[in-house]
Coordinates of C-alpha atoms in Angstrom, one line a residue:
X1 CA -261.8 109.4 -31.5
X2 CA -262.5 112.8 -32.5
X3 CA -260.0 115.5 -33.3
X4 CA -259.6 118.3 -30.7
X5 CA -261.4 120.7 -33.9
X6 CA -264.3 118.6 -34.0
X7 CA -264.7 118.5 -30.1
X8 CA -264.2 122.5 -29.8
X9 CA -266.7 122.9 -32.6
X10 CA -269.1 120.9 -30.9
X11 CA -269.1 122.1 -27.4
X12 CA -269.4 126.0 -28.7
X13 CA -272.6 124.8 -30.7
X14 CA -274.2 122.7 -28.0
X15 CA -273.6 125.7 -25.3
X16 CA -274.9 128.1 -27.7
X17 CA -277.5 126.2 -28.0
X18 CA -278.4 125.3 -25.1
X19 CA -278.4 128.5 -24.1
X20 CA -275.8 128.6 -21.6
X21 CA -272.9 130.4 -23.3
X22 CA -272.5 133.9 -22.0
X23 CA -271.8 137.4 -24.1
X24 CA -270.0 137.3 -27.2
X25 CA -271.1 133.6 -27.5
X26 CA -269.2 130.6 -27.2
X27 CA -267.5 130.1 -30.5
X28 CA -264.0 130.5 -31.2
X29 CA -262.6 130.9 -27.5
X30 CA -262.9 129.9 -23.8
X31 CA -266.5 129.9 -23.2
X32 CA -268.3 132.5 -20.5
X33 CA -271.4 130.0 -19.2
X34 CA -274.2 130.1 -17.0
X35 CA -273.2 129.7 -13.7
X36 CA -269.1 130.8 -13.9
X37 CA -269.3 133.3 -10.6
X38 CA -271.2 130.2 -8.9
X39 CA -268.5 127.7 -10.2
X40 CA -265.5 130.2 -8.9
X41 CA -267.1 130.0 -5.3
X42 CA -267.2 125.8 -5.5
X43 CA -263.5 126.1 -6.4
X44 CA -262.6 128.8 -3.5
X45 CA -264.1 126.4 -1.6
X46 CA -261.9 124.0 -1.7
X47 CA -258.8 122.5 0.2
X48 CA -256.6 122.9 -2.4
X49 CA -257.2 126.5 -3.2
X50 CA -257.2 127.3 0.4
X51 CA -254.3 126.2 0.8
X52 CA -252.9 128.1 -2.1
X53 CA -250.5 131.1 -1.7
X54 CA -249.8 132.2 -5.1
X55 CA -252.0 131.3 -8.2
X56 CA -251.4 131.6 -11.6
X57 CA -254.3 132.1 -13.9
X58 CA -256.0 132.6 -17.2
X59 CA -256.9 135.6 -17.9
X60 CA -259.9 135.2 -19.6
X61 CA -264.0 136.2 -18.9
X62 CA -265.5 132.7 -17.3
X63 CA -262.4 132.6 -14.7
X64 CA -262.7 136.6 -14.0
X65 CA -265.1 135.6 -10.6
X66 CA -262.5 133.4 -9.7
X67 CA -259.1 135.7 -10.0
X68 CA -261.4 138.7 -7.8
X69 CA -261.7 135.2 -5.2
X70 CA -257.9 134.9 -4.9
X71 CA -257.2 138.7 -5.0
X72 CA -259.7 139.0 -1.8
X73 CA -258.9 135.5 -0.1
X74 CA -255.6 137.6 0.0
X75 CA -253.6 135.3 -2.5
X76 CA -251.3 136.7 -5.0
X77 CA -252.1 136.3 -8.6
X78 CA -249.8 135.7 -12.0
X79 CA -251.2 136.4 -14.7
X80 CA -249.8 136.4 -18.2
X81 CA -250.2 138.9 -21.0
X82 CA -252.6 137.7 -23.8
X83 CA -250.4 135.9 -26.2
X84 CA -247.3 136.1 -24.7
X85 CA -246.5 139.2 -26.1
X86 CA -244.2 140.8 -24.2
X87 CA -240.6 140.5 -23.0
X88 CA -241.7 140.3 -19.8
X89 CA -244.8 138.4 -20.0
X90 CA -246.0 137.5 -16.3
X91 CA -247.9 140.6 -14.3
X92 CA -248.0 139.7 -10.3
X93 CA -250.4 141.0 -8.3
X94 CA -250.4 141.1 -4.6
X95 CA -253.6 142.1 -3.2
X96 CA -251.8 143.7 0.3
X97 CA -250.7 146.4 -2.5
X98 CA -254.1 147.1 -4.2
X99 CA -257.0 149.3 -2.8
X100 CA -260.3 148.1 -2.9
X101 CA -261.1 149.3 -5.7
X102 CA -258.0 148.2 -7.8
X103 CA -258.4 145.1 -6.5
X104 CA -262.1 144.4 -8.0
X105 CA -260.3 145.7 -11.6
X106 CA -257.8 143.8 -11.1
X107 CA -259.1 140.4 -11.9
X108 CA -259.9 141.9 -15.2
X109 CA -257.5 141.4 -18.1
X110 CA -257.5 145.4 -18.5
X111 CA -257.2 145.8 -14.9
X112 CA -254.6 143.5 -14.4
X113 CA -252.2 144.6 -17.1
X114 CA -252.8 148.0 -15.5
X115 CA -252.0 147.2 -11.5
X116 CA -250.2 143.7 -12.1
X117 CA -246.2 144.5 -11.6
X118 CA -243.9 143.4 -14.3
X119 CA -242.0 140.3 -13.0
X120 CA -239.1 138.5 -14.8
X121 CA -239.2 134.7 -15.1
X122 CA -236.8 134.5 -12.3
X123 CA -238.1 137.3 -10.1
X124 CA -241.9 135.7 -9.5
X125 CA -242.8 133.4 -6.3
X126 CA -243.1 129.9 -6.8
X127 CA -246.3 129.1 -7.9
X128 CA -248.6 126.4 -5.7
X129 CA -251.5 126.2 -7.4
X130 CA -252.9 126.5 -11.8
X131 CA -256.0 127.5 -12.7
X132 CA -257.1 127.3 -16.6
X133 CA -259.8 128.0 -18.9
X134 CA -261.1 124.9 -21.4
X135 CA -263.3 124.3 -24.3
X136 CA -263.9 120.7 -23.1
X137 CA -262.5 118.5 -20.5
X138 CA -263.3 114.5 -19.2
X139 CA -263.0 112.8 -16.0
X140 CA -259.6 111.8 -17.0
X141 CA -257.8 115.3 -16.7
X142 CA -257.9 115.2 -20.4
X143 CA -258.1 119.2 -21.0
X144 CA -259.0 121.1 -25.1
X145 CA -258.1 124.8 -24.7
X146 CA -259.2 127.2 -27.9
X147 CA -256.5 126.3 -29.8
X148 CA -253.8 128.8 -29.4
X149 CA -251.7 126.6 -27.6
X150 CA -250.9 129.5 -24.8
X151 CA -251.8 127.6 -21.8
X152 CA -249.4 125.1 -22.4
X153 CA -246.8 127.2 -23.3
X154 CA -247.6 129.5 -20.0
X155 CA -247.1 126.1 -18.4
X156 CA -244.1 125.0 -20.2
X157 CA -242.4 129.1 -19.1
X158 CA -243.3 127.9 -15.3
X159 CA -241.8 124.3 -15.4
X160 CA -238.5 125.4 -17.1
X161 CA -238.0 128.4 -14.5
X162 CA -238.4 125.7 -11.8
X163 CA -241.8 128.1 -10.2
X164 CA -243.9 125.1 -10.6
X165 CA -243.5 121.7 -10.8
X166 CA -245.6 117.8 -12.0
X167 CA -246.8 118.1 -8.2
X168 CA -248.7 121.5 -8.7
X169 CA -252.4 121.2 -8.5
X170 CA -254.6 122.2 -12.0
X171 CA -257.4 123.3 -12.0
X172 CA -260.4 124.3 -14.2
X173 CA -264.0 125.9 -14.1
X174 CA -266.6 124.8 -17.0
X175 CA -270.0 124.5 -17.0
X176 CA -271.1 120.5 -17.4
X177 CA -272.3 120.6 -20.6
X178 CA -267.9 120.8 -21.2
X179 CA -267.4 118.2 -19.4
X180 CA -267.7 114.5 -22.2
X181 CA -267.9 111.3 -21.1
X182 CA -265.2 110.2 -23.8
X183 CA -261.6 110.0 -24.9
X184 CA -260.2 113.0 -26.0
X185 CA -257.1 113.1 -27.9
X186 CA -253.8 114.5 -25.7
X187 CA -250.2 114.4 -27.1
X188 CA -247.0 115.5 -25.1
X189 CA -247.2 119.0 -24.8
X190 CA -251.6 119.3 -23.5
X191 CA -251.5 120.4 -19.8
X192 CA -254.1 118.1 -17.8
X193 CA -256.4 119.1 -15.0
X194 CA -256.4 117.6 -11.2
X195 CA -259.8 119.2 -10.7
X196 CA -263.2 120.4 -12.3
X197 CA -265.3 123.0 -10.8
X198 CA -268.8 123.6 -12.1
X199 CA -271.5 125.1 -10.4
X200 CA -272.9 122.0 -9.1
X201 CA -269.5 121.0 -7.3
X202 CA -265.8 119.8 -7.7
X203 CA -264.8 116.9 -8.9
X204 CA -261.3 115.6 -8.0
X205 CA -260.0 113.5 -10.9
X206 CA -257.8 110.6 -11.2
X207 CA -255.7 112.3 -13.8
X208 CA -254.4 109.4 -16.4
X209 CA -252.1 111.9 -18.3
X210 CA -248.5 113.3 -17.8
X211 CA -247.3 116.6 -17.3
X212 CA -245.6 118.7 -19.7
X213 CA -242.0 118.4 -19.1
X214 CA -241.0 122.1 -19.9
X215 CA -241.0 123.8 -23.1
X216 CA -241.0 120.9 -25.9
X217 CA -239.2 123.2 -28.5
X218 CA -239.7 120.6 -31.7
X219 CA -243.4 120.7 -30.9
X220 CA -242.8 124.9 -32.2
X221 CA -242.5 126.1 -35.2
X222 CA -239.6 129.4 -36.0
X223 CA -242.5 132.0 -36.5
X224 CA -244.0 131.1 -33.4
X225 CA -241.0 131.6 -31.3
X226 CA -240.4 134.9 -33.1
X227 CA -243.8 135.9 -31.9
X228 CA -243.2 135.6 -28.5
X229 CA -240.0 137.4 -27.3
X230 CA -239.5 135.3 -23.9
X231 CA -238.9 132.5 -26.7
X232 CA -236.5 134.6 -28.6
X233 CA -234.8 135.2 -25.6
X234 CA -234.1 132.0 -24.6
X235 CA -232.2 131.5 -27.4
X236 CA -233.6 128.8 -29.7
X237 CA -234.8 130.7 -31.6

């Protein structure tokens, strides 16, 4: 089996390659591809995110169609701040208090640190439905992010303050070419995905993997709790 590296390294290459990573290229983060706005409309498509009240999501570029998708299907949207970084690290945005044009900035990372409202842990809505960027996923659930480790940690925030739970619905957009007909290595603290969207269609997966349980403090080390003050807060540090 190949380590999560050599997978991440791989699928940037092949996309660039290929030609289907988008602007700044695919290396070293969660790939923009060919096809992401059509891939966002698949996924709002769907039962599940229908259904949805209140999404959380990534906030980066190949999910932006996506989070403008919930914001006008009327859904709110929790976002967190890139890495964590402050004490309050969740912005909510509810699209009955956004004008038009707020609303089309607002699915942007700039636009939704400036219109998203600070929320404490406790204060936000429960959360019925995940959507996450990937470097590579399989048929499995099996999910690589970039490597930071933040989507699992955004995760682990949610489970502990009881907004979402093993029952909440994951989801992911990639383009194909992200999506490997192999085993990809998982350990306890990887956050799996329920369903793919691409811009062919959605696949519903029968997801092999557990659920985070929460925040898996011996999986961190000290200076990355003392880089993230919600973590410092909590008092383990």
């Amino acid at each position: 089996m190949r380590s999560k590296d050599q997978v991440r390294r791989a699928v940037w290459r092949a996309m660039d390659r290929e030609g289907v990573s988008r602007f700044p290229g695919a290396e070293g983060r969660i790939p923009n591809f060919a096809g992401a706005k059509l891939a966002a409309q698949k996924l709002s498509a769907h039962r599940l995110w229908k259904r949805a009240q209140v999404i959380k999501a990534n906030p980066d570029s190949p999910q932006t169609h996506a989070r403008r998708l919930a914001l006008e299907d009327g859904k709110q949207l929790v976002m967190a701040v890139p890495r964590l970084r402050d004490k309050h690290p969740f912005r909510l945005l509810d699209p009955k208090r956004l004008s038009q044009a707020a609303l089309r900035e607002a699915a942007t990372i700039k636009g939704a640190l400036r219109h998203g409202r600070v929320v404490a842990l406790e204060e936000m809505p429960e959360i019925d439905f995940v959507l996450c960027g990937s470097v590579a996923v399989n048929l499995s659930g099996a999910r690589i992010g970039k490597g930071g480790g933040f989507s699992d940690l955004e995760y682990g925030l949610l489970i502990d303050a009881g907004k979402i739970d093993e029952h909440t619905f994951v989801a992911t957009t990639v383009h194909p070419i992200q999506i490997l007909r192999e085993h990809l290595m998982v350990t306890d603290h990887d956050l799996p995905v329920d369903l793919i969207a691409t811009p062919r269609a959605v696949v519903e997966v029968e997801r092999l993997y557990k659920r985070p349980r929460g925040i898996l403090w011996d999986h961190l080390q000290p200076p990355q709790i003392h880089e993230i003050p919600v973590l410092e807060r909590m008092g383990y540090a």
